[in-house]
PDB file of C-alpha atoms in Angstrom:
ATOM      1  CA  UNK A   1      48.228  98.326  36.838  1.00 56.00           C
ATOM      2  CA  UNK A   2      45.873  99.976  39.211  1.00 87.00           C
ATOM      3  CA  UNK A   3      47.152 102.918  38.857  1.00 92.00           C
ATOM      4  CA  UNK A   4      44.871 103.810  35.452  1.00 93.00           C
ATOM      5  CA  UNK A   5      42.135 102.936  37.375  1.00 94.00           C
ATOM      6  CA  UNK A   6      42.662 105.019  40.307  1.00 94.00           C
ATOM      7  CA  UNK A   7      43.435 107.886  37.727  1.00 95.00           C
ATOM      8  CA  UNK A   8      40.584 107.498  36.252  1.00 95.00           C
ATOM      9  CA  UNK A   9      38.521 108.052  39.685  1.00 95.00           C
ATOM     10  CA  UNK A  10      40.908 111.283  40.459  1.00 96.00           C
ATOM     11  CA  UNK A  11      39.687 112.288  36.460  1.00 96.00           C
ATOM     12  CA  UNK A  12      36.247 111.346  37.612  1.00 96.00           C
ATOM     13  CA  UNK A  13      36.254 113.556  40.461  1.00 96.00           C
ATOM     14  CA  UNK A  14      38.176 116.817  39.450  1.00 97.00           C
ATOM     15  CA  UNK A  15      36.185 116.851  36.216  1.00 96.00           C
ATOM     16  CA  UNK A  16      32.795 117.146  38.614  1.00 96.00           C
ATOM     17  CA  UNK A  17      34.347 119.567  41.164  1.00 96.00           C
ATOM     18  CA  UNK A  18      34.985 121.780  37.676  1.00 95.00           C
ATOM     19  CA  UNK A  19      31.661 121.517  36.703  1.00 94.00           C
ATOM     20  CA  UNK A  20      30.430 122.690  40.024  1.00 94.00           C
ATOM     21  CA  UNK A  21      32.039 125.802  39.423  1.00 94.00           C
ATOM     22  CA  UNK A  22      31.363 126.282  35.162  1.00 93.00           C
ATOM     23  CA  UNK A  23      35.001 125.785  34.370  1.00 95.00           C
ATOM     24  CA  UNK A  24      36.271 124.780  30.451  1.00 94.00           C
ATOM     25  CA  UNK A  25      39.431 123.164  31.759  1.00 96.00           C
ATOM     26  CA  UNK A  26      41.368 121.628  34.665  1.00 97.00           C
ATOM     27  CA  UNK A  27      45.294 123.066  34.632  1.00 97.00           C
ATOM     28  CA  UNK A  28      46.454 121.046  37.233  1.00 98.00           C
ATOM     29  CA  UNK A  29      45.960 118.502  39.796  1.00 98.00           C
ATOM     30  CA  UNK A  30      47.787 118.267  42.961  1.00 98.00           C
ATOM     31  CA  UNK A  31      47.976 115.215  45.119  1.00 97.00           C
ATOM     32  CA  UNK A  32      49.713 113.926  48.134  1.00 96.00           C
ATOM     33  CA  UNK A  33      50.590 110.566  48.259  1.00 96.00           C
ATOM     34  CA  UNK A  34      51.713 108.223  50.772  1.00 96.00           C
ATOM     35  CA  UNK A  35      54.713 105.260  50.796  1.00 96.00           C
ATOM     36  CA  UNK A  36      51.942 103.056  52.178  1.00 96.00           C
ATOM     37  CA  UNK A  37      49.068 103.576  49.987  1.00 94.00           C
ATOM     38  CA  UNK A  38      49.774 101.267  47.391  1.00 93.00           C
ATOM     39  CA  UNK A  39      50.226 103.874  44.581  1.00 94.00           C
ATOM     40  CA  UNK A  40      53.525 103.701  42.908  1.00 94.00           C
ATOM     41  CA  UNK A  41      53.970 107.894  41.891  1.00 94.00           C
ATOM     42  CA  UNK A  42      55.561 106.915  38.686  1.00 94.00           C
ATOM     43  CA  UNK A  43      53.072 104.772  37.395  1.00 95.00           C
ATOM     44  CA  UNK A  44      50.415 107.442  38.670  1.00 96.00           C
ATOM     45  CA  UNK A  45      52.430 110.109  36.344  1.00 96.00           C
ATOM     46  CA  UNK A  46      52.576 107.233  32.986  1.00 95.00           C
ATOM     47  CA  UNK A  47      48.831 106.585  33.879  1.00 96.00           C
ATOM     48  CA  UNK A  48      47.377 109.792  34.455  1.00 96.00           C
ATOM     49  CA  UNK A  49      48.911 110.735  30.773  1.00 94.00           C
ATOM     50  CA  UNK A  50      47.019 108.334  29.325  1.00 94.00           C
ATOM     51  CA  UNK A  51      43.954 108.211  30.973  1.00 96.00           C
ATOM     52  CA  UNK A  52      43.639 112.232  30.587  1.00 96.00           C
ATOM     53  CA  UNK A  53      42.650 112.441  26.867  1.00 95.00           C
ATOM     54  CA  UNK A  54      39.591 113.759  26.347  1.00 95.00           C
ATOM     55  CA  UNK A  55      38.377 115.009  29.394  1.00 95.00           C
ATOM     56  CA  UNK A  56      38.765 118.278  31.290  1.00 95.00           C
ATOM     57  CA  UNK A  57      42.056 117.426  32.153  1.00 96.00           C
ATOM     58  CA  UNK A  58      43.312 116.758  28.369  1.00 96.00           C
ATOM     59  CA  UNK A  59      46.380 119.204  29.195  1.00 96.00           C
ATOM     60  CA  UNK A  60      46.273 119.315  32.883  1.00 97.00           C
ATOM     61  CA  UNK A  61      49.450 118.972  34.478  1.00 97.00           C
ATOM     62  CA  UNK A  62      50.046 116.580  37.642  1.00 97.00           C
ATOM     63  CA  UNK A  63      51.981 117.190  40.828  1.00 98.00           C
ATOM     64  CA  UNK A  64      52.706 114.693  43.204  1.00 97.00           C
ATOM     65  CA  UNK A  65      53.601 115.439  46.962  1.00 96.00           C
ATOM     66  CA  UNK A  66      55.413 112.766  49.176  1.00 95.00           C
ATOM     67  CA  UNK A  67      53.927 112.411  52.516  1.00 95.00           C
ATOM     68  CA  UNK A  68      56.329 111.077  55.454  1.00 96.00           C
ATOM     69  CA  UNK A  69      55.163 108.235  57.513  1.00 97.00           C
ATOM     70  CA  UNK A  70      54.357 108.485  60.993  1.00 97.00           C
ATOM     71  CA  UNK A  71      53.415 106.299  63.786  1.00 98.00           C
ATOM     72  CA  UNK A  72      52.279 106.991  67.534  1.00 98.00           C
ATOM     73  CA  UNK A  73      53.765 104.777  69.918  1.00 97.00           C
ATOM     74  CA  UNK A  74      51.200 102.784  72.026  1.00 97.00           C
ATOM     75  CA  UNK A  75      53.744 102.453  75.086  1.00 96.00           C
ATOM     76  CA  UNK A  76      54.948 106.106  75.487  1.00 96.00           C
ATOM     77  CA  UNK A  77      52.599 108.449  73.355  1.00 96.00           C
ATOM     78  CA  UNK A  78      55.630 109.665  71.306  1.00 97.00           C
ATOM     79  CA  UNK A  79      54.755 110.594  67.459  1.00 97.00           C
ATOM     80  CA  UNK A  80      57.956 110.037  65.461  1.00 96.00           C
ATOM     81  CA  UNK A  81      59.021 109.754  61.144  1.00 96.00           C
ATOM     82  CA  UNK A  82      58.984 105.876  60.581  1.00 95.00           C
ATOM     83  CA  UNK A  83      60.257 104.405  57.761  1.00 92.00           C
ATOM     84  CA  UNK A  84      58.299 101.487  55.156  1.00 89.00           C
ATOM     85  CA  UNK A  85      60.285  98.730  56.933  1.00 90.00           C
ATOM     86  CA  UNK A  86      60.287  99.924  60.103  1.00 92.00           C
ATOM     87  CA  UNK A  87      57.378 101.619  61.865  1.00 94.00           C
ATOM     88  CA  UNK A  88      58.705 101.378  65.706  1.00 95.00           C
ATOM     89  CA  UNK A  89      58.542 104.201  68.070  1.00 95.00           C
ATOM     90  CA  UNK A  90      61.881 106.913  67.326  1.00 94.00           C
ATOM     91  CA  UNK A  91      61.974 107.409  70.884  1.00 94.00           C
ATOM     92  CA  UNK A  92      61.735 104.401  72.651  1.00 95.00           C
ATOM     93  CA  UNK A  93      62.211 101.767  70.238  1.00 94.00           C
ATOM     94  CA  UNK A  94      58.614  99.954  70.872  1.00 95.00           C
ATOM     95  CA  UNK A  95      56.806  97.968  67.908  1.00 95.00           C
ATOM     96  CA  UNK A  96      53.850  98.258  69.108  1.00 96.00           C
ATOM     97  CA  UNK A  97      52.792 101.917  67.024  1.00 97.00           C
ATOM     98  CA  UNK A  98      49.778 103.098  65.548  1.00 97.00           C
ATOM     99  CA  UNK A  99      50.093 104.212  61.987  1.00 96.00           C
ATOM    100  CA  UNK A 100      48.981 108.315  62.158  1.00 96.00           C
ATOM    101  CA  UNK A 101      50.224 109.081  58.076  1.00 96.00           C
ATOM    102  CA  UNK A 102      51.822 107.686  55.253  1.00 96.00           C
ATOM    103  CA  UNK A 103      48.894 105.269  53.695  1.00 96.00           C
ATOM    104  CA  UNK A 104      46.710 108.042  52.428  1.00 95.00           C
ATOM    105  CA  UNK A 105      46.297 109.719  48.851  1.00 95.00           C
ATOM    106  CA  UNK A 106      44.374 113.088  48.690  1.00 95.00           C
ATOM    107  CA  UNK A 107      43.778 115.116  46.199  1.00 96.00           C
ATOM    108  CA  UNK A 108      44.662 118.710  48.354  1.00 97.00           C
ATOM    109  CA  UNK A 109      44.279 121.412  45.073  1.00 97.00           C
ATOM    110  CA  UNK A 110      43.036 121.915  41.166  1.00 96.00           C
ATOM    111  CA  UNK A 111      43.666 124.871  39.050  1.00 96.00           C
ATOM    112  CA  UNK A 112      40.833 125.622  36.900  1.00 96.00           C
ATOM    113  CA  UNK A 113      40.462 127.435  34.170  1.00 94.00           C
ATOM    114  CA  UNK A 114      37.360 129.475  34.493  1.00 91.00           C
ATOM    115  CA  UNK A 115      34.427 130.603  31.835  1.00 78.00           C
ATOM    116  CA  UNK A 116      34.932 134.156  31.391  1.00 72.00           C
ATOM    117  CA  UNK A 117      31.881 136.080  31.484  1.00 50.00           C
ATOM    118  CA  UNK A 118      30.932 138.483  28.698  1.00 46.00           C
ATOM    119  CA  UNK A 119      30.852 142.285  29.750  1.00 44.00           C
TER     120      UNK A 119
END
């Protein structure tokens, strides 16, 4: 199961982008994911559970965003929804299509919990 070891990564980097700005806990980690980018969102959820004890993230909750898939069509310039077994042009019906989203993962937003400062 990859997907522990791509949580681990996405632990690796929210826990140094709260460090960068002095905060005692991550609350929660939004991603968008992809069809095509080879992370199953389920398994991401069972993994992330797991692989979140005893870091920053201990209680950190995760939200998962489904990106569509698009393609741009090579013959007529059209950009049209495509679907995981069928990436041909919505307008004119051409194969020939250039993938524009649906294979990425990003990590868009955290909620940290910041140090409060003494007054």
């Amino acid at each position: 199961m990859h997907e522990l070891a791509v949580c681990n990564s996405l632990l690796m980097q929210a826990e140094r982008i709260a460090k960068d700005h002095d905060a005692r806990a991550v609350e929660c980690i939004r991603l968008a994911v992809g069809p095509l980018s080879g992370v199953e969102p389920t398994l991401l959820e069972q993994a992330f559970s797991v692989a979140r004890a005893g870091t920053l993230a201990a209680d950190a909750k995760l939200i998962i965003e489904s990106l569509p898939i698009r393609v741009r069509c090579r013959s007529c310039g059209a950009e049209s929804p495509a679907s995981t077994s069928r990436l041909c042009c919505a307008q004119c019906a051409d194969w020939q299509t250039d993938l524009v989203s649906g294979d990425e993962m990003l990590l868009t937003s955290l909620e940290l919990v910041l140090e409060e400062e003494n007054v």
